[in-house]
PDB file of C-alpha atoms and ligand atoms in Angstrom:
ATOM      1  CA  UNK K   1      53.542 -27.091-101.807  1.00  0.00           C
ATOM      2  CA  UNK K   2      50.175 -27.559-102.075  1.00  0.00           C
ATOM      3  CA  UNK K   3      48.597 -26.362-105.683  1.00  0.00           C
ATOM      4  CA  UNK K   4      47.213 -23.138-105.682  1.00  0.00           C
ATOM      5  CA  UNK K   5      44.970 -21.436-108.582  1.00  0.00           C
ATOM      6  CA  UNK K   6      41.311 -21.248-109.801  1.00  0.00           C
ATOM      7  CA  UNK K   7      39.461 -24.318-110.061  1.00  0.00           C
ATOM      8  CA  UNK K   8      37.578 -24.969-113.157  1.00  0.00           C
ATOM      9  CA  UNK K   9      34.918 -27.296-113.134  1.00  0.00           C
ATOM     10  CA  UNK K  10      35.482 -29.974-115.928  1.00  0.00           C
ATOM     11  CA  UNK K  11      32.259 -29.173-118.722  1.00  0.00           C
ATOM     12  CA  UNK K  12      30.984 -32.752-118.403  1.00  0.00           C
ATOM     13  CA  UNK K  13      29.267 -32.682-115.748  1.00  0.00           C
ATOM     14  CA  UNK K  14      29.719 -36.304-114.978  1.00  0.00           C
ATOM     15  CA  UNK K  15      33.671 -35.638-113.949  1.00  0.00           C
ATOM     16  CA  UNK K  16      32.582 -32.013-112.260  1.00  0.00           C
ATOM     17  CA  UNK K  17      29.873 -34.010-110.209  1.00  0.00           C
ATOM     18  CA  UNK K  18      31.674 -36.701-109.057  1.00  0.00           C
ATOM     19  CA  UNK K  19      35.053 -34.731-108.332  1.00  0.00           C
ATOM     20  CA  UNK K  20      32.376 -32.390-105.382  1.00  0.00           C
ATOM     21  CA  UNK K  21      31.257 -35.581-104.145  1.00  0.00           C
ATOM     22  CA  UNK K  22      34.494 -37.469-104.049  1.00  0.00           C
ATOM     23  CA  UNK K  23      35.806 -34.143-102.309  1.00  0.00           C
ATOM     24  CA  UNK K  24      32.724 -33.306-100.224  1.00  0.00           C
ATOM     25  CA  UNK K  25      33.079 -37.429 -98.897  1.00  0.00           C
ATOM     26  CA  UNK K  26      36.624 -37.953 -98.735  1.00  0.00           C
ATOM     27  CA  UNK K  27      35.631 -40.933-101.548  1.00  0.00           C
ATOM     28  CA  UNK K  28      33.277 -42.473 -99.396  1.00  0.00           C
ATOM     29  CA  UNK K  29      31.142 -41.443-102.383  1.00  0.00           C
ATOM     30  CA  UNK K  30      31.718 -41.037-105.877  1.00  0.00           C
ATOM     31  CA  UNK K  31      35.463 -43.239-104.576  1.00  0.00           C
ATOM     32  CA  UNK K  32      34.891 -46.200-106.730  1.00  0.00           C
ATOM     33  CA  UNK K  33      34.053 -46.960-110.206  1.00  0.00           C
ATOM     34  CA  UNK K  34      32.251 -50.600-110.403  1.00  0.00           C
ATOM     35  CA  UNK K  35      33.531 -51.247-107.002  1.00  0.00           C
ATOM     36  CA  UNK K  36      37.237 -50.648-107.569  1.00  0.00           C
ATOM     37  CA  UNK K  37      39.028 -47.675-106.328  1.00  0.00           C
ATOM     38  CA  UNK K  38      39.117 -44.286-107.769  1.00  0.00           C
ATOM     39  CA  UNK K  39      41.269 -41.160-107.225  1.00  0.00           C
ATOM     40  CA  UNK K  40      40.963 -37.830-107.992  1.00  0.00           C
ATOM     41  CA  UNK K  41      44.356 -36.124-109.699  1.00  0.00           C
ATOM     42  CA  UNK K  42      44.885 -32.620-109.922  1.00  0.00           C
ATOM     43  CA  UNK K  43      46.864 -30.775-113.155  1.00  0.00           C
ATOM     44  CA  UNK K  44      47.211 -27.112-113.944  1.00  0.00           C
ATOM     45  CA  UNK K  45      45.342 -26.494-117.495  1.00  0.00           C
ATOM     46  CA  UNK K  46      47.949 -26.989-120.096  1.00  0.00           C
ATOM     47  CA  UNK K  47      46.017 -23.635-121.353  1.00  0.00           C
ATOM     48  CA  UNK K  48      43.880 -21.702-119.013  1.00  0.00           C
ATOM     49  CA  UNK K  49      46.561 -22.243-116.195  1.00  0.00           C
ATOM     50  CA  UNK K  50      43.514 -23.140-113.983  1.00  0.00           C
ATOM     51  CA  UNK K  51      43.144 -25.965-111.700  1.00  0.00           C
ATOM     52  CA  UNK K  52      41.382 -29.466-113.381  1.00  0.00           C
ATOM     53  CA  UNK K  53      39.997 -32.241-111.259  1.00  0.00           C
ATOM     54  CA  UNK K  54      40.171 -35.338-112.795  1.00  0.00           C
ATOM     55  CA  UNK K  55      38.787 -38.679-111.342  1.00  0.00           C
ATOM     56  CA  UNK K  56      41.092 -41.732-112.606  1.00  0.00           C
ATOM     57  CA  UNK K  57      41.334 -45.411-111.534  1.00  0.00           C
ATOM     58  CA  UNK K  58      43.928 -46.010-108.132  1.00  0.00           C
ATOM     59  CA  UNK K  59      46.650 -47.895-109.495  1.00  0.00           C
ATOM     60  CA  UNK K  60      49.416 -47.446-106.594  1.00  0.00           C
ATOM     61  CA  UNK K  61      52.591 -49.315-105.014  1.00  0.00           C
ATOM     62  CA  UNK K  62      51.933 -47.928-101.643  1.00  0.00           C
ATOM     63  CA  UNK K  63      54.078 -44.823-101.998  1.00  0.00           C
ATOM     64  CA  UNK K  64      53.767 -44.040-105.777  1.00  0.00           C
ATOM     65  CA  UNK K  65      50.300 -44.003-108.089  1.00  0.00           C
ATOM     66  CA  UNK K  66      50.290 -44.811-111.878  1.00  0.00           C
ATOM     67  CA  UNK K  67      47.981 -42.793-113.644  1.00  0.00           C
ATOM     68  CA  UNK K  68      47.013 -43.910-117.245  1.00  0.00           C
ATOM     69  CA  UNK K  69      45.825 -41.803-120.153  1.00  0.00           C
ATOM     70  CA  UNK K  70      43.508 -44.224-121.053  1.00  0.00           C
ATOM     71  CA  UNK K  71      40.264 -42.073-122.578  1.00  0.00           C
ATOM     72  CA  UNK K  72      38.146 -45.292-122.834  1.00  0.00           C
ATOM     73  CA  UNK K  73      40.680 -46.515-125.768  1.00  0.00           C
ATOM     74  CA  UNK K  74      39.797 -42.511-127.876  1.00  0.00           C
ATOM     75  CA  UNK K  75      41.692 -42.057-130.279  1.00  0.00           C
ATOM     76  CA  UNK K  76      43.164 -38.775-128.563  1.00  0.00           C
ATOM     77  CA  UNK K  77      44.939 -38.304-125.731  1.00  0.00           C
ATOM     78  CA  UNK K  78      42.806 -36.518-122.475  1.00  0.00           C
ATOM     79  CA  UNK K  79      43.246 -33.353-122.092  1.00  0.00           C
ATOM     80  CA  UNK K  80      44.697 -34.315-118.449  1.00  0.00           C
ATOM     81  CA  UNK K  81      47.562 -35.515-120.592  1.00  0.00           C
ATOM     82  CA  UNK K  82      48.145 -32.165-122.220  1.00  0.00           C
ATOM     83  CA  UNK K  83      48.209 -30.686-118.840  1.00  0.00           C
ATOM     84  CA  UNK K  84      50.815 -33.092-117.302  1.00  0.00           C
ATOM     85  CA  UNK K  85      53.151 -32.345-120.389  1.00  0.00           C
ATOM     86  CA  UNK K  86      53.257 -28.965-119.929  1.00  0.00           C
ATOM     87  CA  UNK K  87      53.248 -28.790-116.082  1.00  0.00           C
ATOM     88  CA  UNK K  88      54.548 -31.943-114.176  1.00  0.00           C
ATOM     89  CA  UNK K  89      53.620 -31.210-111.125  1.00  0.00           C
ATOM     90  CA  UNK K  90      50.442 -32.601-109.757  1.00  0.00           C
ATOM     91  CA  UNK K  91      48.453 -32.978-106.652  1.00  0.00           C
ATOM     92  CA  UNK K  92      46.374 -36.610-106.392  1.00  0.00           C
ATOM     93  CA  UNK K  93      43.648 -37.254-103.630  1.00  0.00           C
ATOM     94  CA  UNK K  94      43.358 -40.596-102.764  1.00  0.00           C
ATOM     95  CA  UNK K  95      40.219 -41.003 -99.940  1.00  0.00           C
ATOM     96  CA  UNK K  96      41.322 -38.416 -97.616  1.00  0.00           C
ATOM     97  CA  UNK K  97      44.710 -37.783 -98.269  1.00  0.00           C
ATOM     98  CA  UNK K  98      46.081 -35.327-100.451  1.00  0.00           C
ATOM     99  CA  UNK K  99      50.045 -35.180-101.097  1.00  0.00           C
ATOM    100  CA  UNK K 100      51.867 -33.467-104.168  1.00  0.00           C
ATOM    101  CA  UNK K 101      53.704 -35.474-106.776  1.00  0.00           C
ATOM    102  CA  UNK K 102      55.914 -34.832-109.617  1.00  0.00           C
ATOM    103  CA  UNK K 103      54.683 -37.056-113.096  1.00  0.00           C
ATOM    104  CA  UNK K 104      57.134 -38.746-115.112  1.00  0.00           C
ATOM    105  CA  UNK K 105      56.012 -40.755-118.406  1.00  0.00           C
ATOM    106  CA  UNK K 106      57.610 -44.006-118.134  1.00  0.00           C
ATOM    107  CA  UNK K 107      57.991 -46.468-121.318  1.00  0.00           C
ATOM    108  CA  UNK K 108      59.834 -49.802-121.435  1.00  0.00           C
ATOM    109  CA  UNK K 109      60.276 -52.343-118.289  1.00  0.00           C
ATOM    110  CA  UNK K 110      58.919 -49.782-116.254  1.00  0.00           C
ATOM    111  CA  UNK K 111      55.897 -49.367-118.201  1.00  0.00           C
ATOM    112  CA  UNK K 112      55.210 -53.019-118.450  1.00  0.00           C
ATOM    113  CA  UNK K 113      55.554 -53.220-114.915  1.00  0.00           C
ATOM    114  CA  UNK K 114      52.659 -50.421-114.085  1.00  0.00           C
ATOM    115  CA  UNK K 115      50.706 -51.485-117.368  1.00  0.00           C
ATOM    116  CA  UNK K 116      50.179 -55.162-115.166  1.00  0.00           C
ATOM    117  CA  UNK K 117      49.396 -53.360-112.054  1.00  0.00           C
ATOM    118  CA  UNK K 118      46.920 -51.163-113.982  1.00  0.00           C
ATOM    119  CA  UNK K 119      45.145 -54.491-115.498  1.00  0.00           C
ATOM    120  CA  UNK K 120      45.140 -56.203-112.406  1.00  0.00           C
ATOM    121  CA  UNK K 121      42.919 -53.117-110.977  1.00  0.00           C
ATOM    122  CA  UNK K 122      41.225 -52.054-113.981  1.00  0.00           C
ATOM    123  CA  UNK K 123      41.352 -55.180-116.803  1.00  0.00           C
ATOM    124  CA  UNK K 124      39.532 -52.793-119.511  1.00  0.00           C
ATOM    125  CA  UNK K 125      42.699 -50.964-119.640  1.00  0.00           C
ATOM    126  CA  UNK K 126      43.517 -53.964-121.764  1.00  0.00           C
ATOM    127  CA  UNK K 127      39.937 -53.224-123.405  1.00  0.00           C
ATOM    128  CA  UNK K 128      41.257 -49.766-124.118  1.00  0.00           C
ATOM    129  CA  UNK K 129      44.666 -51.153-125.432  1.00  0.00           C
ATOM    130  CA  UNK K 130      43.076 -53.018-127.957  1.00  0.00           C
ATOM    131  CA  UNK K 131      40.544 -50.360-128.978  1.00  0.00           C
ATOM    132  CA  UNK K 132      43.156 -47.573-129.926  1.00  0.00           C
ATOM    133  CA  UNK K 133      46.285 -47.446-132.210  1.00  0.00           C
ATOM    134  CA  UNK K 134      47.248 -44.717-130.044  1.00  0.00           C
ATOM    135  CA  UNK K 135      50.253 -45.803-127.566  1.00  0.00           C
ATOM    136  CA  UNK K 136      48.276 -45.116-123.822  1.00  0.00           C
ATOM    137  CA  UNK K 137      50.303 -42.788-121.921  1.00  0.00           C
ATOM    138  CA  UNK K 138      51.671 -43.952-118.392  1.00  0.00           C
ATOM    139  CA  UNK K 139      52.895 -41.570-115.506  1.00  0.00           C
ATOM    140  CA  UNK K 140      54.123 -42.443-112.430  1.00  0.00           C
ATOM    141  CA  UNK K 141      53.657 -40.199-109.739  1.00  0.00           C
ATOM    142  CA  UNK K 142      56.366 -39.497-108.042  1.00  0.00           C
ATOM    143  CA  UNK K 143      55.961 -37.886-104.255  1.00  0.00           C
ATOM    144  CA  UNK K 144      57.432 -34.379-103.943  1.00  0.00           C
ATOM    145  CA  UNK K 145      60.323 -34.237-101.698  1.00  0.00           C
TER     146      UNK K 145
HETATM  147  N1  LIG S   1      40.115 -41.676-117.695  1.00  0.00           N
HETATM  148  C1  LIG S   1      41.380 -42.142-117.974  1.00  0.00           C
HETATM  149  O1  LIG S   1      41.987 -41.695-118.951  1.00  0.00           O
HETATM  150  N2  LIG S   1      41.964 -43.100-117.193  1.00  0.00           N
HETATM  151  C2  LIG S   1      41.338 -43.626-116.106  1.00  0.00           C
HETATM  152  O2  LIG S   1      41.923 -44.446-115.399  1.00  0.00           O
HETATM  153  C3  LIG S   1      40.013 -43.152-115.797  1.00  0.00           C
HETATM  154  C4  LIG S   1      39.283 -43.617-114.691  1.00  0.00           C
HETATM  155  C5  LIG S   1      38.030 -43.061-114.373  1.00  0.00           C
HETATM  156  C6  LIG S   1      37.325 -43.483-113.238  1.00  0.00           C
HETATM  157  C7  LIG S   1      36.105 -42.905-112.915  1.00  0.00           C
HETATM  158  C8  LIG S   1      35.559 -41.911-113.750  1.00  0.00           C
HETATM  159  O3  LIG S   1      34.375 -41.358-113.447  1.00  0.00           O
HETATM  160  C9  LIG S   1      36.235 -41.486-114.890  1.00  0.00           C
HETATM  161  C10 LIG S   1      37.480 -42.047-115.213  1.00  0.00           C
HETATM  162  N3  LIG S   1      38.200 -41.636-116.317  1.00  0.00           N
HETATM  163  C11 LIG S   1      39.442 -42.142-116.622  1.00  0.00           C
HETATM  164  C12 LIG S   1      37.688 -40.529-117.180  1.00  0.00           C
HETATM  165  C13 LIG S   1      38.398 -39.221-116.760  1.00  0.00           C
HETATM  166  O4  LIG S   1      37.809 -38.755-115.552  1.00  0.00           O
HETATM  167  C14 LIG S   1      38.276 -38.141-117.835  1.00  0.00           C
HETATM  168  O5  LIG S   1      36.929 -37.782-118.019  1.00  0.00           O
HETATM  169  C15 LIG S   1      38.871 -38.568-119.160  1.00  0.00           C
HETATM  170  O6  LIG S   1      40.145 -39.138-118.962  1.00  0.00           O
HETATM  171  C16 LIG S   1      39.015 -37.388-120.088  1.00  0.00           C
HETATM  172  O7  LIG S   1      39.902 -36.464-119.497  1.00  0.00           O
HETATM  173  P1  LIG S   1      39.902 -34.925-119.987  1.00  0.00           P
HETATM  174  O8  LIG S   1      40.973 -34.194-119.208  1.00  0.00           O
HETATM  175  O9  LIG S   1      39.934 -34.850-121.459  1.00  0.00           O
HETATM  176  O10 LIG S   1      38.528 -34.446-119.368  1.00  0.00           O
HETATM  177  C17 LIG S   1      37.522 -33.747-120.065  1.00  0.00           C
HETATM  178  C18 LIG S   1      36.216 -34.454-119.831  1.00  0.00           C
HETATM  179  C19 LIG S   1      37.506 -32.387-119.424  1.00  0.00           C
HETATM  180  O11 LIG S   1      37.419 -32.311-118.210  1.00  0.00           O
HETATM  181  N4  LIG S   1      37.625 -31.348-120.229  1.00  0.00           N
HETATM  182  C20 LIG S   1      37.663 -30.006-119.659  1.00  0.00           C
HETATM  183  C21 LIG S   1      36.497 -29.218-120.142  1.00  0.00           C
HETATM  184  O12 LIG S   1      36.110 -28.311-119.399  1.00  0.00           O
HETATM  185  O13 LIG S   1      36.016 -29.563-121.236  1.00  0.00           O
HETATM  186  C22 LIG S   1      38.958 -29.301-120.032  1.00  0.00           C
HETATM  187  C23 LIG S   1      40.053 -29.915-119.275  1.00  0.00           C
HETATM  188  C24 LIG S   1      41.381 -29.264-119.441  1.00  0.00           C
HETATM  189  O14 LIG S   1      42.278 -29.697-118.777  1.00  0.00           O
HETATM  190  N5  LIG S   1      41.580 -28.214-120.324  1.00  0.00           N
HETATM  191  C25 LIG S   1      42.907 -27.669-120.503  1.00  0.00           C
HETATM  192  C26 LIG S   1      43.106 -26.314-119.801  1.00  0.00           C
HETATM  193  O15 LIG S   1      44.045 -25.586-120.171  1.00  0.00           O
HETATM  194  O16 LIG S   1      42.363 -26.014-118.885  1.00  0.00           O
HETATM  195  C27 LIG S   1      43.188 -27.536-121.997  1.00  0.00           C
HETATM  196  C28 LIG S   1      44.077 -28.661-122.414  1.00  0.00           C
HETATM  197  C29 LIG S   1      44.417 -28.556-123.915  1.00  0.00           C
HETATM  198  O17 LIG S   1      45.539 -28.940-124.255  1.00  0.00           O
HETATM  199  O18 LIG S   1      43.538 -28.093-124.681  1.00  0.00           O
END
């Protein structure tokens, strides 16, 4: 079931700019950050209940993504975060393809397991690891039945 509600541009225009081209290109542009792949993941404003667009690194098994609440290594948590804790059901848009998910947090084995999958894609996740005391949040995506 497809996500329905008002989207709200993010206020840095950075993420609002490169969410319309991702969209408008189906990731041809705006799909990669530094050459790796980048997807855009959809959460329902822990707050204003309105749609945010979210550009994230692809970190994926094939059938499930891992998204992490990396922030650079901030100190905080992304707002994105917020919105997945209060609302677990997402949409992510990976090139052309949009499917629903649910998000679960995963810690332990299984979050050492997507951790490694998320360096091998991105290694300044470890960048960020090192940068924050903060423990970096890990969903997996799970797809909706
Ligand atoms: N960030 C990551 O954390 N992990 C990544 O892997 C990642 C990859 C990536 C690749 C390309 C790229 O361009 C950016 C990338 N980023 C990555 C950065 C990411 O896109 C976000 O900018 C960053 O994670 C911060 O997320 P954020 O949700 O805090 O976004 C800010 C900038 C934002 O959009 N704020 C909105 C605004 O208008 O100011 C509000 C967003 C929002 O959800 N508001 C909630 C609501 O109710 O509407 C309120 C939530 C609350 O609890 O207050």
């Amino acid at each position: 079931m497809p996500m329905t509600g008002q989207y709200e541009p993010s206020r840095a225009d950075w993420v609002a700019q490169q969410v319309e081209l991702y969209e408008r290109t189906g990731g041809a542009e705006g799909g990669t950050l530094q050459g790796r792949p980048v997807v855009i993941l959809t959460t329902r404003g822990a707050k204003s209940g309105k749609i945010r667009k979210t550009p994230l690194m692809r970190v994926t098994d094939g059938t499930r993504y891992a998204v992490v609440a990396s922030q650079g290594g901030a100190p905080t948590n992304p707002f994105w975060f917020h919105n997945i804790m209060a609302d677990p059901h997402v949409s992510l848009r990976d090139g052309t393809v949009v499917r629903d998910y649910v998000a679960r947090r995963v810690e332990g084995e299984e979050r050492r397991k997507w951790w490694a999958m998320a360096v091998e894609t991105w290694p300044d996740y470890e960048e960020y690891r090192k940068r924050t005391d903060r423990d970096i949040p890990v969903f997996v995506l799970e797809p909706s039945s």
